[in-house]
Each structure stands twice: as C-alpha cells, then as structure tokens.
mmCIF file of C-alpha atoms and ligand atoms in Angstrom:
data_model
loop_
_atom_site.group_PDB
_atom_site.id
_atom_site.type_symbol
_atom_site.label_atom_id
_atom_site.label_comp_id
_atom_site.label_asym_id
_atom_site.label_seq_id
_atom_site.Cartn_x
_atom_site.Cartn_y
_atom_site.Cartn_z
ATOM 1 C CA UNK A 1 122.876 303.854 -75.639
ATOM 2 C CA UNK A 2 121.734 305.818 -72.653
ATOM 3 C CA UNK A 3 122.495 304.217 -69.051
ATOM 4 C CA UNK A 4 119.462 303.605 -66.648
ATOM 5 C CA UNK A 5 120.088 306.021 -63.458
ATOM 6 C CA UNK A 6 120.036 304.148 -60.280
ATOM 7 C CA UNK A 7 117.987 305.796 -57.726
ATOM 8 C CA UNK A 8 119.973 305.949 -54.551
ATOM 9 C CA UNK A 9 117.582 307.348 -52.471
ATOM 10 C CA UNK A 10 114.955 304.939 -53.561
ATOM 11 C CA UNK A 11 116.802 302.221 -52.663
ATOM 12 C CA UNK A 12 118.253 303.739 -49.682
ATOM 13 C CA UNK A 13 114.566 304.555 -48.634
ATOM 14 C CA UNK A 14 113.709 300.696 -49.142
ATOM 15 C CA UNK A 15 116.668 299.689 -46.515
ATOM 16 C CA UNK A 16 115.443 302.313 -44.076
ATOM 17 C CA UNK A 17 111.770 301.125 -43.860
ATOM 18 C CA UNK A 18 113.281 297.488 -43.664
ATOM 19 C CA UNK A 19 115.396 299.286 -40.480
ATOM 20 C CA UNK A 20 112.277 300.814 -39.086
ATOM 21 C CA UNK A 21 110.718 297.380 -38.900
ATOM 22 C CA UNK A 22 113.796 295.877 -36.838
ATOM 23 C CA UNK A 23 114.391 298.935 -34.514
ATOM 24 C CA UNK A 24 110.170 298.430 -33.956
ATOM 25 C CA UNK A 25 111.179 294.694 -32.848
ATOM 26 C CA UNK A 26 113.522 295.351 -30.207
ATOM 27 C CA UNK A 27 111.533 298.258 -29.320
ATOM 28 C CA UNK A 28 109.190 295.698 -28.345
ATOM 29 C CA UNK A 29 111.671 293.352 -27.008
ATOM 30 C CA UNK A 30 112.627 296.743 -24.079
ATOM 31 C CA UNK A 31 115.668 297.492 -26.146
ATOM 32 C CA UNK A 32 116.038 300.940 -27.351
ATOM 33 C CA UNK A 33 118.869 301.028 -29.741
ATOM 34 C CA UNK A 34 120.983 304.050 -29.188
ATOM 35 C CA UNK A 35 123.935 305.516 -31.634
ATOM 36 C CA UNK A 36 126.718 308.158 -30.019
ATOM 37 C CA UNK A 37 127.986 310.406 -33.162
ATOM 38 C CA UNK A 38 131.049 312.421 -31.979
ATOM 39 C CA UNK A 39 132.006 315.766 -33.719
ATOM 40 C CA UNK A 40 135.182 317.401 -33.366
ATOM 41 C CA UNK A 41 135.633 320.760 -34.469
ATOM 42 C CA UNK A 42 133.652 322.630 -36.879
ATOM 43 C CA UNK A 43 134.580 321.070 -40.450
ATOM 44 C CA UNK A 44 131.427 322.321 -42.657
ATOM 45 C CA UNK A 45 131.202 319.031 -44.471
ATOM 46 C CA UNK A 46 131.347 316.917 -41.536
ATOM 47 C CA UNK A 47 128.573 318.806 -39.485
ATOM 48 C CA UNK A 48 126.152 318.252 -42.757
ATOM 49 C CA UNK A 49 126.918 314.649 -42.493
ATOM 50 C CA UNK A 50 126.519 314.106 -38.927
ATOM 51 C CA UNK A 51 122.996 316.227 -38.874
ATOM 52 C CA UNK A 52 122.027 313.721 -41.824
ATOM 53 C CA UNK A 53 122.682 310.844 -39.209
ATOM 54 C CA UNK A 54 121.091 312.334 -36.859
ATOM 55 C CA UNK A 55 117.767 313.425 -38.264
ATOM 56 C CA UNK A 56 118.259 309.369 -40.320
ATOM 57 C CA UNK A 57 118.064 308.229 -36.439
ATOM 58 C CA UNK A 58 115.015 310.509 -35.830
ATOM 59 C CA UNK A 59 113.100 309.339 -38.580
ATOM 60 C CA UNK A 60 113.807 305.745 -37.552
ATOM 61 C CA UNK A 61 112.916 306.238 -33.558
ATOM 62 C CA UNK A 62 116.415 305.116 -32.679
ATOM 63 C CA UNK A 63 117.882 307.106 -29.759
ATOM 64 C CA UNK A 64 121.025 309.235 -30.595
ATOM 65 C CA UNK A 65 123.666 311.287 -29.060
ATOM 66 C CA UNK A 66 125.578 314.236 -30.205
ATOM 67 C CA UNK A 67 128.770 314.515 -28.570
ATOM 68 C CA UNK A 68 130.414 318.029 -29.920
ATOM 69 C CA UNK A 69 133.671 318.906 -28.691
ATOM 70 C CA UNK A 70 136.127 321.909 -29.768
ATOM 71 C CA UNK A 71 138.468 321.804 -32.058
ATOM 72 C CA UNK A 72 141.458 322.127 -29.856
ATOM 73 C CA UNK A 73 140.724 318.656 -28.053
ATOM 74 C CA UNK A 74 143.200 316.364 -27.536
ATOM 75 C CA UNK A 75 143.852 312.682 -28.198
ATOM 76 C CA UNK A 76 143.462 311.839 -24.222
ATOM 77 C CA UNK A 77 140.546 313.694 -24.178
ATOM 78 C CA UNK A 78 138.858 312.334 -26.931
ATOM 79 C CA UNK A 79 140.129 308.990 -26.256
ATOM 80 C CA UNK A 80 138.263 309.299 -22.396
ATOM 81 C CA UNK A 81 135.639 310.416 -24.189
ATOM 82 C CA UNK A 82 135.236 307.341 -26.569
ATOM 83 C CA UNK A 83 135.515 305.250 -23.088
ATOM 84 C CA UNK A 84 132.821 306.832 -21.646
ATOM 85 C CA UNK A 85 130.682 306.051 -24.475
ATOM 86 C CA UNK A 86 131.960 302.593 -24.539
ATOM 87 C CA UNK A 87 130.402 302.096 -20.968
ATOM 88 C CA UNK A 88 126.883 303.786 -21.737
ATOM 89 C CA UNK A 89 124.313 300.369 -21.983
ATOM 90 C CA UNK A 90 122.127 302.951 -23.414
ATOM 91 C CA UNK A 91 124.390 303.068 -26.820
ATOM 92 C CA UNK A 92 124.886 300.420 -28.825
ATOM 93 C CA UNK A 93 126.855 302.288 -31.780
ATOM 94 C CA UNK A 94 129.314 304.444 -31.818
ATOM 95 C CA UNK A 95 130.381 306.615 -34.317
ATOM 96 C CA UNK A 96 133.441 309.014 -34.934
ATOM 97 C CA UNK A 97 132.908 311.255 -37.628
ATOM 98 C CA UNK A 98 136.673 311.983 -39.729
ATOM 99 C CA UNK A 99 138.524 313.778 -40.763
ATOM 100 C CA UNK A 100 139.763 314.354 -36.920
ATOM 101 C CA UNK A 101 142.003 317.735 -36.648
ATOM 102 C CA UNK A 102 145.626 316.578 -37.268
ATOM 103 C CA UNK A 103 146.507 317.114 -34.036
ATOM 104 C CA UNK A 104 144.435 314.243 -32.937
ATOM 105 C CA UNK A 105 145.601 310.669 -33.198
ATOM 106 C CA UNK A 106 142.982 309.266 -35.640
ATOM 107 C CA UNK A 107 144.274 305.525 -35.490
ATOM 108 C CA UNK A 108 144.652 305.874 -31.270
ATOM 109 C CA UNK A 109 140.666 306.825 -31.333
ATOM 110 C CA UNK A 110 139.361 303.983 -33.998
ATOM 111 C CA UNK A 111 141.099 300.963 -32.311
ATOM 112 C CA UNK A 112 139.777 302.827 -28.640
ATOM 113 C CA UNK A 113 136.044 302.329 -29.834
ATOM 114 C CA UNK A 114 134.787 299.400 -28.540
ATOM 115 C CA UNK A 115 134.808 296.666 -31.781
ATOM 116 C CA UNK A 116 130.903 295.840 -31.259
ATOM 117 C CA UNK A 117 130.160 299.179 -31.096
ATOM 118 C CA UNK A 118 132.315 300.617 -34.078
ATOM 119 C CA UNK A 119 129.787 300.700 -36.295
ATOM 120 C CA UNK A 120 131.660 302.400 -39.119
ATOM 121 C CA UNK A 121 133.810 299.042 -39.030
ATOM 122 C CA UNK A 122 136.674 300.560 -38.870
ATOM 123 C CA UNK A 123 138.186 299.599 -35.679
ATOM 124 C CA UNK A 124 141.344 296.628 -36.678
ATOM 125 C CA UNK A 125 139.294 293.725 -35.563
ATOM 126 C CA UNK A 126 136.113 294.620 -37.713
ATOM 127 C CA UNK A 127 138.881 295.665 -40.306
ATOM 128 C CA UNK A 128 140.697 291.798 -40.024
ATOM 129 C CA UNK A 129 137.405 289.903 -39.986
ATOM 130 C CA UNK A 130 136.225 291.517 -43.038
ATOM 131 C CA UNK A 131 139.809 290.706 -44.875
ATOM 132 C CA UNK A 132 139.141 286.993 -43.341
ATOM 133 C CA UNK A 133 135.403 286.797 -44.484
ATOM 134 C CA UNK A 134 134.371 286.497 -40.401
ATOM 135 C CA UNK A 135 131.513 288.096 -39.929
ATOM 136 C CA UNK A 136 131.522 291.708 -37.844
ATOM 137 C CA UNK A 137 130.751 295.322 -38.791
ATOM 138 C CA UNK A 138 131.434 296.574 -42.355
ATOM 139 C CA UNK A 139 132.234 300.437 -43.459
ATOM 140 C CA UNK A 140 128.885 302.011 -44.504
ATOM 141 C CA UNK A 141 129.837 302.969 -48.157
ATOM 142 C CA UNK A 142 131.071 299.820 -49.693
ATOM 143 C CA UNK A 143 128.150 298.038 -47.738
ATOM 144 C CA UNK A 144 126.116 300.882 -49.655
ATOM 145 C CA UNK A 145 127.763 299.990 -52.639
ATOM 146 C CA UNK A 146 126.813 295.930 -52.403
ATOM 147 C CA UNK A 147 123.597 296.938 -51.625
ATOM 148 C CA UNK A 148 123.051 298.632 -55.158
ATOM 149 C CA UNK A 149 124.558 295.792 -56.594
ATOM 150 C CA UNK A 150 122.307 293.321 -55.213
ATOM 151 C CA UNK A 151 119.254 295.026 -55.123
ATOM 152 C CA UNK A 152 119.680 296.045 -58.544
ATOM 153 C CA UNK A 153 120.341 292.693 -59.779
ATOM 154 C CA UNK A 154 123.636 293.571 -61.265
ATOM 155 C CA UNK A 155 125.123 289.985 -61.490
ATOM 156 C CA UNK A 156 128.882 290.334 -59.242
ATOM 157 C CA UNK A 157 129.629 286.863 -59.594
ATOM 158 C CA UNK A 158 132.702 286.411 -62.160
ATOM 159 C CA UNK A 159 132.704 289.782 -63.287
ATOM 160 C CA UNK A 160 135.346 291.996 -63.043
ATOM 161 C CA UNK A 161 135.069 294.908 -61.021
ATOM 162 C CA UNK A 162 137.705 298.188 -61.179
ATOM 163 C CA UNK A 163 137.509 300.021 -57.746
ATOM 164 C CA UNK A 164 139.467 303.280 -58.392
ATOM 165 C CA UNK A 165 140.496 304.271 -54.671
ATOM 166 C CA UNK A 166 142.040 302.326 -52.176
ATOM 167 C CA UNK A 167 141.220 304.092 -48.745
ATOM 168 C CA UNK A 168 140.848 302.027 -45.983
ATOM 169 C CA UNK A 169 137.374 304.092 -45.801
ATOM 170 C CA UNK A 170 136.104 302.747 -49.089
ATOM 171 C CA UNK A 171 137.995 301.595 -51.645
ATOM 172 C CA UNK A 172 140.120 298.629 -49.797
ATOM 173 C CA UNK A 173 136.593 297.569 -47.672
ATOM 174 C CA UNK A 174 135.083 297.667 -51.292
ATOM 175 C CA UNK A 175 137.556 295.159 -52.962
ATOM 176 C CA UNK A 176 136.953 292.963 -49.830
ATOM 177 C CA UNK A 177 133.180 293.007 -50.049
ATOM 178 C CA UNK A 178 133.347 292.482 -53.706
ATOM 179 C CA UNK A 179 135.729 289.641 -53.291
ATOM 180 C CA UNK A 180 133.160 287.965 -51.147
ATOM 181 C CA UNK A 181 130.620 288.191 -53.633
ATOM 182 C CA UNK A 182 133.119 286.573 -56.205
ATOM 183 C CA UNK A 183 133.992 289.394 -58.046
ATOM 184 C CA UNK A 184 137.209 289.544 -60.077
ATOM 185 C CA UNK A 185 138.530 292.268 -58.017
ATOM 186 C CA UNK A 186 141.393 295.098 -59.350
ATOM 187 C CA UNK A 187 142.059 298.317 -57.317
ATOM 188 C CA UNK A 188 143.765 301.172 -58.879
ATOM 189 C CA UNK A 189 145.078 304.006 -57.026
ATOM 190 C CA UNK A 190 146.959 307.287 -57.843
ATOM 191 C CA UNK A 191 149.983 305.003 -58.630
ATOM 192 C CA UNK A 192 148.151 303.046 -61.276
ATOM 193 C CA UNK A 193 150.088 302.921 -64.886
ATOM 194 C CA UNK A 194 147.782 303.116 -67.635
ATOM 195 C CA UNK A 195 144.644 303.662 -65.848
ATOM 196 C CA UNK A 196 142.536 304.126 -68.752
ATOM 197 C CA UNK A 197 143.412 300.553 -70.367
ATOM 198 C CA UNK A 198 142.510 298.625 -66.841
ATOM 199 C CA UNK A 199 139.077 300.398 -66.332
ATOM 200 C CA UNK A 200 138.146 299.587 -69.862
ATOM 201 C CA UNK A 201 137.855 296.297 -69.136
ATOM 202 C CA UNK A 202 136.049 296.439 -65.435
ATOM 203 C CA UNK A 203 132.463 295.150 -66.254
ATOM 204 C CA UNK A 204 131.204 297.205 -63.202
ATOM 205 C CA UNK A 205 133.331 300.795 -62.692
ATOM 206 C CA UNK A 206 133.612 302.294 -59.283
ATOM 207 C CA UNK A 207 135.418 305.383 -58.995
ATOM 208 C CA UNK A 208 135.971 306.907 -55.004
ATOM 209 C CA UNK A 209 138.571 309.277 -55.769
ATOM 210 C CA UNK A 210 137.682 312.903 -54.780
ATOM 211 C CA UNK A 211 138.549 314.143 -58.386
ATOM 212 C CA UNK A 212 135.664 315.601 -60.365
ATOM 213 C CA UNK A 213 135.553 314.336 -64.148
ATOM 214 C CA UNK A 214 138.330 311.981 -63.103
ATOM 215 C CA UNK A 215 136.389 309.330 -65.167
ATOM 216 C CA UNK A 216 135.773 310.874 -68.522
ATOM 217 C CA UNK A 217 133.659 308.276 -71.184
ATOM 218 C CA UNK A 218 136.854 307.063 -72.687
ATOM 219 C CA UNK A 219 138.060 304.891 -69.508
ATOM 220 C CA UNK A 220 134.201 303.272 -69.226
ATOM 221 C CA UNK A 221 133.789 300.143 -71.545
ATOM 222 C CA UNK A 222 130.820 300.188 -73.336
ATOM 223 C CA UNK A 223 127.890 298.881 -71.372
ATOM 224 C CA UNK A 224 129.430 299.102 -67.819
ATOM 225 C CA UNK A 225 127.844 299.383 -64.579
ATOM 226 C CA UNK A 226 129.440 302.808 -63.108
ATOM 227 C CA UNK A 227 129.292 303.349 -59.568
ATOM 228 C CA UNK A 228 130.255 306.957 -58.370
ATOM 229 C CA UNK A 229 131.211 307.174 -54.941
ATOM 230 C CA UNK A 230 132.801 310.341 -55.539
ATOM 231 C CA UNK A 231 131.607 313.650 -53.600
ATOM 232 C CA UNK A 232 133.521 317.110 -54.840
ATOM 233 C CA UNK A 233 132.211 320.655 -54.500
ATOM 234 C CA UNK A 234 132.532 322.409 -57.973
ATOM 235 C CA UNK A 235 130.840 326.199 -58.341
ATOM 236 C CA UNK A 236 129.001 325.237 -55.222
ATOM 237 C CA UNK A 237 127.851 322.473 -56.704
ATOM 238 C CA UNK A 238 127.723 318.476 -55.771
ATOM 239 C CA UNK A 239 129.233 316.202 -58.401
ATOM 240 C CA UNK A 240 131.239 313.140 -58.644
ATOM 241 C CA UNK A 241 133.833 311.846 -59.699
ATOM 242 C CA UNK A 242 132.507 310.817 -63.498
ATOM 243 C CA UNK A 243 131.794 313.100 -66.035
ATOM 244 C CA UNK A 244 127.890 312.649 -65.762
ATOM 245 C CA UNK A 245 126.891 313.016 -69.261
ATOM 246 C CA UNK A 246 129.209 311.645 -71.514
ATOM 247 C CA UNK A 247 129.441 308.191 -69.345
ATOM 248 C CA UNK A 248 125.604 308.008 -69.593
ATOM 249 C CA UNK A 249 126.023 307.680 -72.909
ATOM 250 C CA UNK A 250 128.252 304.852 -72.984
ATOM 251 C CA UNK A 251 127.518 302.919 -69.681
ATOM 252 C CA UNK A 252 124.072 300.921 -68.841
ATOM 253 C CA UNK A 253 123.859 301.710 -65.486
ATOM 254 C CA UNK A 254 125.304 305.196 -63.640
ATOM 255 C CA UNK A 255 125.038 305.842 -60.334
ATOM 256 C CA UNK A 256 124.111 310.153 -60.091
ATOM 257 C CA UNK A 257 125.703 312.369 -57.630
ATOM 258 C CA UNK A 258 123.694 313.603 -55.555
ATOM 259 C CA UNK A 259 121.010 310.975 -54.971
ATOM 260 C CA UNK A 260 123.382 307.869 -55.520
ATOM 261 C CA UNK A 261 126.098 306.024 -53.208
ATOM 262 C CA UNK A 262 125.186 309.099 -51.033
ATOM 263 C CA UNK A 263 121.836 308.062 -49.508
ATOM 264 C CA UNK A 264 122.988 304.814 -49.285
ATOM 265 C CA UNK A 265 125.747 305.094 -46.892
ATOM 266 C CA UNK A 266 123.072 306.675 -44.445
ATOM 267 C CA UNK A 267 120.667 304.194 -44.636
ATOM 268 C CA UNK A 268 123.458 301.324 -44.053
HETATM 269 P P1 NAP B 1 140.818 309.271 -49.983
HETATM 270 O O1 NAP B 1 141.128 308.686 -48.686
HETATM 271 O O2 NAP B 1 141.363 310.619 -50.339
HETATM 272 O O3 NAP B 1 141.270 308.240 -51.115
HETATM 273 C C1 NAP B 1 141.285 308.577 -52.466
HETATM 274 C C2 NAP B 1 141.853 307.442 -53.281
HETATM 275 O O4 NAP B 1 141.900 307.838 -54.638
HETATM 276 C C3 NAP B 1 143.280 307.057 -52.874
HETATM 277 O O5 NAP B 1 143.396 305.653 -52.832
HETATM 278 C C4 NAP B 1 144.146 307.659 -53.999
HETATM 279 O O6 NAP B 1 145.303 306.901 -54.287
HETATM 280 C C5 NAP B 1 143.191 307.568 -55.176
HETATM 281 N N1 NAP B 1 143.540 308.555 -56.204
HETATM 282 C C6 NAP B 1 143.811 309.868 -56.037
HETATM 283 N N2 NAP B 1 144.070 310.451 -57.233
HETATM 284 C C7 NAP B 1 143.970 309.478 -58.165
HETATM 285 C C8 NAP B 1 144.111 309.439 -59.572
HETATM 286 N N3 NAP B 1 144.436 310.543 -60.279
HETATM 287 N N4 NAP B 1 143.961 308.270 -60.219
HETATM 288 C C9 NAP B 1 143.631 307.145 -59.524
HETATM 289 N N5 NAP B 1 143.461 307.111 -58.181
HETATM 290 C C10 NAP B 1 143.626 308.265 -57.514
HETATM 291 O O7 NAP B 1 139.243 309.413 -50.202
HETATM 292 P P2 NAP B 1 138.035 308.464 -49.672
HETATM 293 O O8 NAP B 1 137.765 308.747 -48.251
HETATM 294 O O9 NAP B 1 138.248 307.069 -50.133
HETATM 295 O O10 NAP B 1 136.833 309.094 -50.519
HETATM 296 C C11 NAP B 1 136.851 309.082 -51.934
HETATM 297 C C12 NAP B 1 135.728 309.958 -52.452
HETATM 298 O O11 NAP B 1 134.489 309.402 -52.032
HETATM 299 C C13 NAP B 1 135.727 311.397 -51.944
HETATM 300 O O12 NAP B 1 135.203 312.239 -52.946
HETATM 301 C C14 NAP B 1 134.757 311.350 -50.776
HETATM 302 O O13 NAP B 1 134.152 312.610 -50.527
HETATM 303 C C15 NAP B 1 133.747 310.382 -51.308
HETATM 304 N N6 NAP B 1 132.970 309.678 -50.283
HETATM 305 C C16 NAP B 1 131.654 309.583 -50.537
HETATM 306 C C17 NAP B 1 130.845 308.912 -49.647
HETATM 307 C C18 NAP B 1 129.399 308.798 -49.972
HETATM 308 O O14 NAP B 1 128.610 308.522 -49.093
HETATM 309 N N7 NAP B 1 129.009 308.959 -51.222
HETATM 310 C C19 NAP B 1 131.382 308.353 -48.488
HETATM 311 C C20 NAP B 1 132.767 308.430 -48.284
HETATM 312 C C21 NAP B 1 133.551 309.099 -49.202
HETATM 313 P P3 NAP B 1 146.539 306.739 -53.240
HETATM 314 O O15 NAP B 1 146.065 305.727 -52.247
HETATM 315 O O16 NAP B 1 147.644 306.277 -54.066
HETATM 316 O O17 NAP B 1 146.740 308.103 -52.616
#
C-alpha cells in the first residue's frame, strides 16, 4: 500500500479564498479587519513565521501591524504594549508570536491580550471555553488539523485518534477539538510507557513532537491516517516528525512536511 499525500497547501489555499470572500463582506459593510503581530527579539524561525502572516494578510487585503521590539524588553513593557493594542478599534486580532525571551513572562502577556482579540486562542478564557465546548477562539494548528480532517472526509466520529504531544499550543487544544468531533481521544507525551503499542492502535496518528523520525513505520497501524504536525531542521532541511517514506508505505493517508499542517495553520 502507498498512502495518498494530503495537499496542505491546497486545502489551505481553499480556506483562504473562502477568507477573501468574508474579509470582501465587511469590507463592504466599512469594517476593515486589522491583525497586530508582535515580534520580540530576533529568533530566525519566528521572523519566517510572522513574515508568512504578514504577506497571508496582504494577499487577503486585511490590514496588519508589525510591532518589533528588542530583545531586551521587558514584561511591563510588553505587557503596555499588548494594552495599547487592545485599545486600537482599528485591530481586531492580536497576535503574540512565542517563544518570548525567558526573561519575559509568557503567561503575564497571553492572559493581558484582550480574549476577543487573542486570536491564537490562547488567552485562559478562550483556553476554558474550548475545554467546556463554548464557543470562542481556537489555536490555529489543531483548528488546521480538523480542517484536514473534515475536508478530507476522514470520518472522526468513533475512531480513535493518538495525539503524540500535549502542549497547550497543539497537542492538548487537539485532543479537545477532536473530542468535540467524537473522537476516541488518547494523548501521549514524553512520559508515555510503551508508546509504540498505543499508536498502533490510533486509527488516525498525529505526531507534534519536535523529534525528527520520532514515528518510524512500526508505531503506524496499517492503514492509518498520519497527521505530521512536526517541524525540525535536519541538514538544513524541513522534515517532520515521521519517517516520510517508510510510513507511506504502511499508512493511507500522510500528511508531508513541508506543504502539510504547515499551510494550514496560516490560512486558519
Ligand atoms: P512542545 O511544546 O515542545 O511539545 C512537545 C510535546 O512532545 C510535549 O508534550 C512532550 O512531552 C512531547 N514529547 C517530547 N518527546 C517525546 C517523546 N520521545 N515521545 C513522546 N512524546 C514526546 O512543542 P509544540 O509547540 O507542541 O510543537 C510540536 C512540534 O510541532 C514542533 O516540531 C513544532 O515546531 C511543530 N509545530 C508546527 C506547527 C505547524 O504549523 N506545522 C505549528 C506549531 C508547532 P512532555 O509534555 O512530557 O514534555
């Protein structure tokens, strides 16, 4: 068996045209929707990621805001910065891009962003209504994630899904979002005992680890859908966190790295 590659930015490409048409409505209706995207310090990773948002605003005609600020700011400052933002009518989103510096209190700053602007959902009352199933802003990359899911037509519903990863960026988010779909949920995590015997039974396979190869044909059961989430620079190369070619062989559906999850967390 070879798996059928799921086409990330195709589908990601779908969601922003369907985007286009909304931000075109309010357009119409005098609202201008705006996004702030702060950027603090000069981590290479995060400055690709925030230009992708940026240019994904562009392309989309929704207004956007760079905020960079040194490395060396502090909490307070970022913290009066976030407020600021909070108060500007013209922005309706706000997003802070992390890793922070360690200096910086990362938890102080999410719960400071206003909840109906965080739209990375992070902030503890977006985080509470998605445990409660209450509607309010989800993380980006699970909602990516679903999206896949759905639009592929992979049926969620009863099956069980393995989530390897329990940040509260993606992995716990995930297992919430998946529970809502009624998915038979299990998260594994670096504690896990016997890793290999619990994936080999998750219908669907997501693996957001950081750990290239991590998930090596042997954990997959045959026929699985596998969902890489993973991002790792190897020989200055992107991969993920499955070991591409062997788990083609033996799964239906693979999500690649790049061109996967990847796209779709911009376009959500
Ligand atoms: P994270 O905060 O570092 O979390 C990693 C998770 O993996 C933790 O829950 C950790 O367990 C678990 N883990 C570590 N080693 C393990 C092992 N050997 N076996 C099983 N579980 C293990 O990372 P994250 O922010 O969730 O991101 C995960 C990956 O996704 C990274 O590669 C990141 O770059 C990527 N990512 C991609 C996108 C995208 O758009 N495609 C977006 C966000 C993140 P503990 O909790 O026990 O430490």
């Amino acid at each position: 068996m070879t798996a059928r590659i799921i086409n990330g930015t195709r589908i990601g490409k779908e969601i922003r045209e369907e985007v286009c048409a909304d931000v075109l409505r309010l357009k119409n209706s005098g609202v201008i929707p705006g996004l702030a995207a702060v950027l603090v310090g000069n981590h290479p990773a995060s400055h690709i990621y925030i230009r992708n948002k940026i240019k994904a605003c562009d392309s989309l005609g929704v207004f956007s805001k760079l905020v960079h600020l040194p490395e060396d700011t502090t909490t307070t400052q970022l913290l009066q910065c976030v407020s600021d933002l909070n108060h500007q009518d013209s922005l309706h989103g706000i997003l802070v891009q992390l890793p922070l510096p360690n200096h910086i209190d990362e938890a102080a700053i999410l719960f400071a962003i206003d909840p109906a602007k965080d739209v990375d959902g992070l902030h503890p009352l977006n985080a509470g209504n998605l445990a409660l199933g209450h509607a309010g802003l989800r993380p980006c990359t699970p909602s990516g994630v679903i999206e896949i899911l759905l639009r592929e037509r992979i049926s969620v519903k009863g099956a069980h899904v393995v989530v390897i990863g329990r940040s509260n960026l993606v992995g716990k988010p995930l297992g919430l979002l998946l529970l809502q779909q009624h998915a038979t949920v299990t998260l594994c995590h670096s504690r896990t005992k016997n890793l290999g015997k619990i994936t080999q039974t998750g219908d669907i396979l997501v693996a957001a680890v950081g750990y290239p190869g991590l998930v090596t044909a042997d954990l997959v059961k045959p026929g699985a859908v596998v969902i890489d989430v993973g991002i790792n620079r190897v020989d200055d190369k992107l991969v993920g966190d499955v070991d591409y070619e062997p788990v083609l062989k033996k799964a239906s559906l693979l999500t690649p790295v790049p061109g996967g999850v990847g796209p779709m967390t911009i376009a959500c």
